[in-house]
Amino acid sequence: MRALLLAAGLGTRLRPITEAIPKCLVPIRGQPLLDYWLVNLAGAGVEEILINTGYLSDLVRAHVRRSPWANRITLVHEDRLLGTGGTVLANRAFFGEESFLVIHADNLSAIDLDAFRQAHRGRKPDTDMTMALFRTDQPSNCGIVQLDSEGRVVEFHEKMADPPGNLANGAVYIFEPEVFRRLARVGKPTIDLSTEIIPGYVGRIQSYEITGYHRDIGTVEGLTRAEREYQPLRCRDASPDRNSEIQ
């Protein structure tokens, strides 16, 4: 399974931190956020990773060149940001005709990607994608979902003042290739997954709840809390004879 790490954002909510460093390289306990995802993906056996760049892309490119996972990574630059869905559509050839991961790289997460993929493989036959969910302590800042008795997402409330619950979209997805038809029907290059695509899947989304740590670090408050709360995650590295610990 191939993966897309969405990492091109401007990081406006993290200013002034992001005036000199892109959001995906903001350090948490001394390690760039991007590396947490690369360790997790490598440990889950993902061998082809696409990262989109935009803001301060030269810094991301330099970081990837030095990375032990550089041989797994393809970078694609966006002079004009395409939105989360637009990036998926523009890189259709990278994904081929297999299911694929899409990850918002501005979250710090200990998601078990092996279990997530297994949940997708075992999804209900009438579902077309799988969404990772987490329990949030800030529901008004998140996309809140409601599930039916079999774990399908049947309601999706994007950042409303008084949402019905605290089970939130974790912005980690597995899509099937049929998503490209939905994206193409939008009829424009800039597309947002959360507002323009995912609502059309309601009733056909399999859910997977993250049991480990998961937090959006896109604000100074979120970053500060992650620094205080997060515990190191040990997982298999890309190298077969060593382990990697992000701490």
mmCIF file of N, CA, C and O in Angstrom, residues 68-69 235-244:
data_model
loop_
_atom_site.group_PDB
_atom_site.id
_atom_site.type_symbol
_atom_site.label_atom_id
_atom_site.label_comp_id
_atom_site.label_asym_id
_atom_site.label_seq_id
_atom_site.Cartn_x
_atom_site.Cartn_y
_atom_site.Cartn_z
ATOM 1 N N PRO A 68 16.915 8.639 6.566
ATOM 2 C CA PRO A 68 17.207 7.225 6.296
ATOM 3 C C PRO A 68 16.139 6.561 5.429
ATOM 4 O O PRO A 68 16.355 5.469 4.927
ATOM 5 N N TRP A 69 15.003 7.237 5.243
ATOM 6 C CA TRP A 69 13.922 6.691 4.415
ATOM 7 C C TRP A 69 13.832 7.385 3.064
ATOM 8 O O TRP A 69 12.842 7.265 2.357
ATOM 9 N N CYS A 235 8.971 1.384 16.972
ATOM 10 C CA CYS A 235 8.449 0.539 15.909
ATOM 11 C C CYS A 235 9.588 0.137 14.983
ATOM 12 O O CYS A 235 10.713 0.608 15.123
ATOM 13 N N ARG A 236 9.328 -0.751 14.056
ATOM 14 C CA ARG A 236 10.340 -1.245 13.134
ATOM 15 C C ARG A 236 10.781 -0.126 12.195
ATOM 16 O O ARG A 236 9.978 0.622 11.664
ATOM 17 N N ASP A 237 12.055 -0.043 11.973
ATOM 18 C CA ASP A 237 12.612 0.952 11.064
ATOM 19 C C ASP A 237 12.704 0.362 9.661
ATOM 20 O O ASP A 237 12.483 -0.821 9.442
ATOM 21 N N ALA A 238 13.052 1.226 8.692
ATOM 22 C CA ALA A 238 13.240 0.764 7.327
ATOM 23 C C ALA A 238 14.395 -0.222 7.236
ATOM 24 O O ALA A 238 14.419 -1.091 6.383
ATOM 25 N N SER A 239 15.390 -0.098 8.123
ATOM 26 C CA SER A 239 16.518 -1.016 8.097
ATOM 27 C C SER A 239 16.134 -2.305 8.789
ATOM 28 O O SER A 239 15.574 -2.286 9.887
ATOM 29 N N PRO A 240 16.430 -3.476 8.206
ATOM 30 C CA PRO A 240 15.954 -4.736 8.768
ATOM 31 C C PRO A 240 16.629 -5.141 10.061
ATOM 32 O O PRO A 240 16.125 -5.970 10.791
ATOM 33 N N ASP A 241 17.800 -4.555 10.357
ATOM 34 C CA ASP A 241 18.556 -5.040 11.511
ATOM 35 C C ASP A 241 18.639 -4.022 12.642
ATOM 36 O O ASP A 241 19.481 -4.092 13.496
ATOM 37 N N ARG A 242 17.743 -3.026 12.654
ATOM 38 C CA ARG A 242 17.774 -2.069 13.749
ATOM 39 C C ARG A 242 16.387 -1.554 14.047
ATOM 40 O O ARG A 242 15.491 -1.619 13.215
ATOM 41 N N ASN A 243 16.208 -1.055 15.254
ATOM 42 C CA ASN A 243 14.953 -0.420 15.637
ATOM 43 C C ASN A 243 15.148 1.086 15.639
ATOM 44 O O ASN A 243 16.269 1.587 15.735
ATOM 45 N N SER A 244 14.050 1.804 15.556
ATOM 46 C CA SER A 244 14.110 3.252 15.589
ATOM 47 C C SER A 244 13.159 3.745 16.663
ATOM 48 O O SER A 244 12.039 3.272 16.752
#
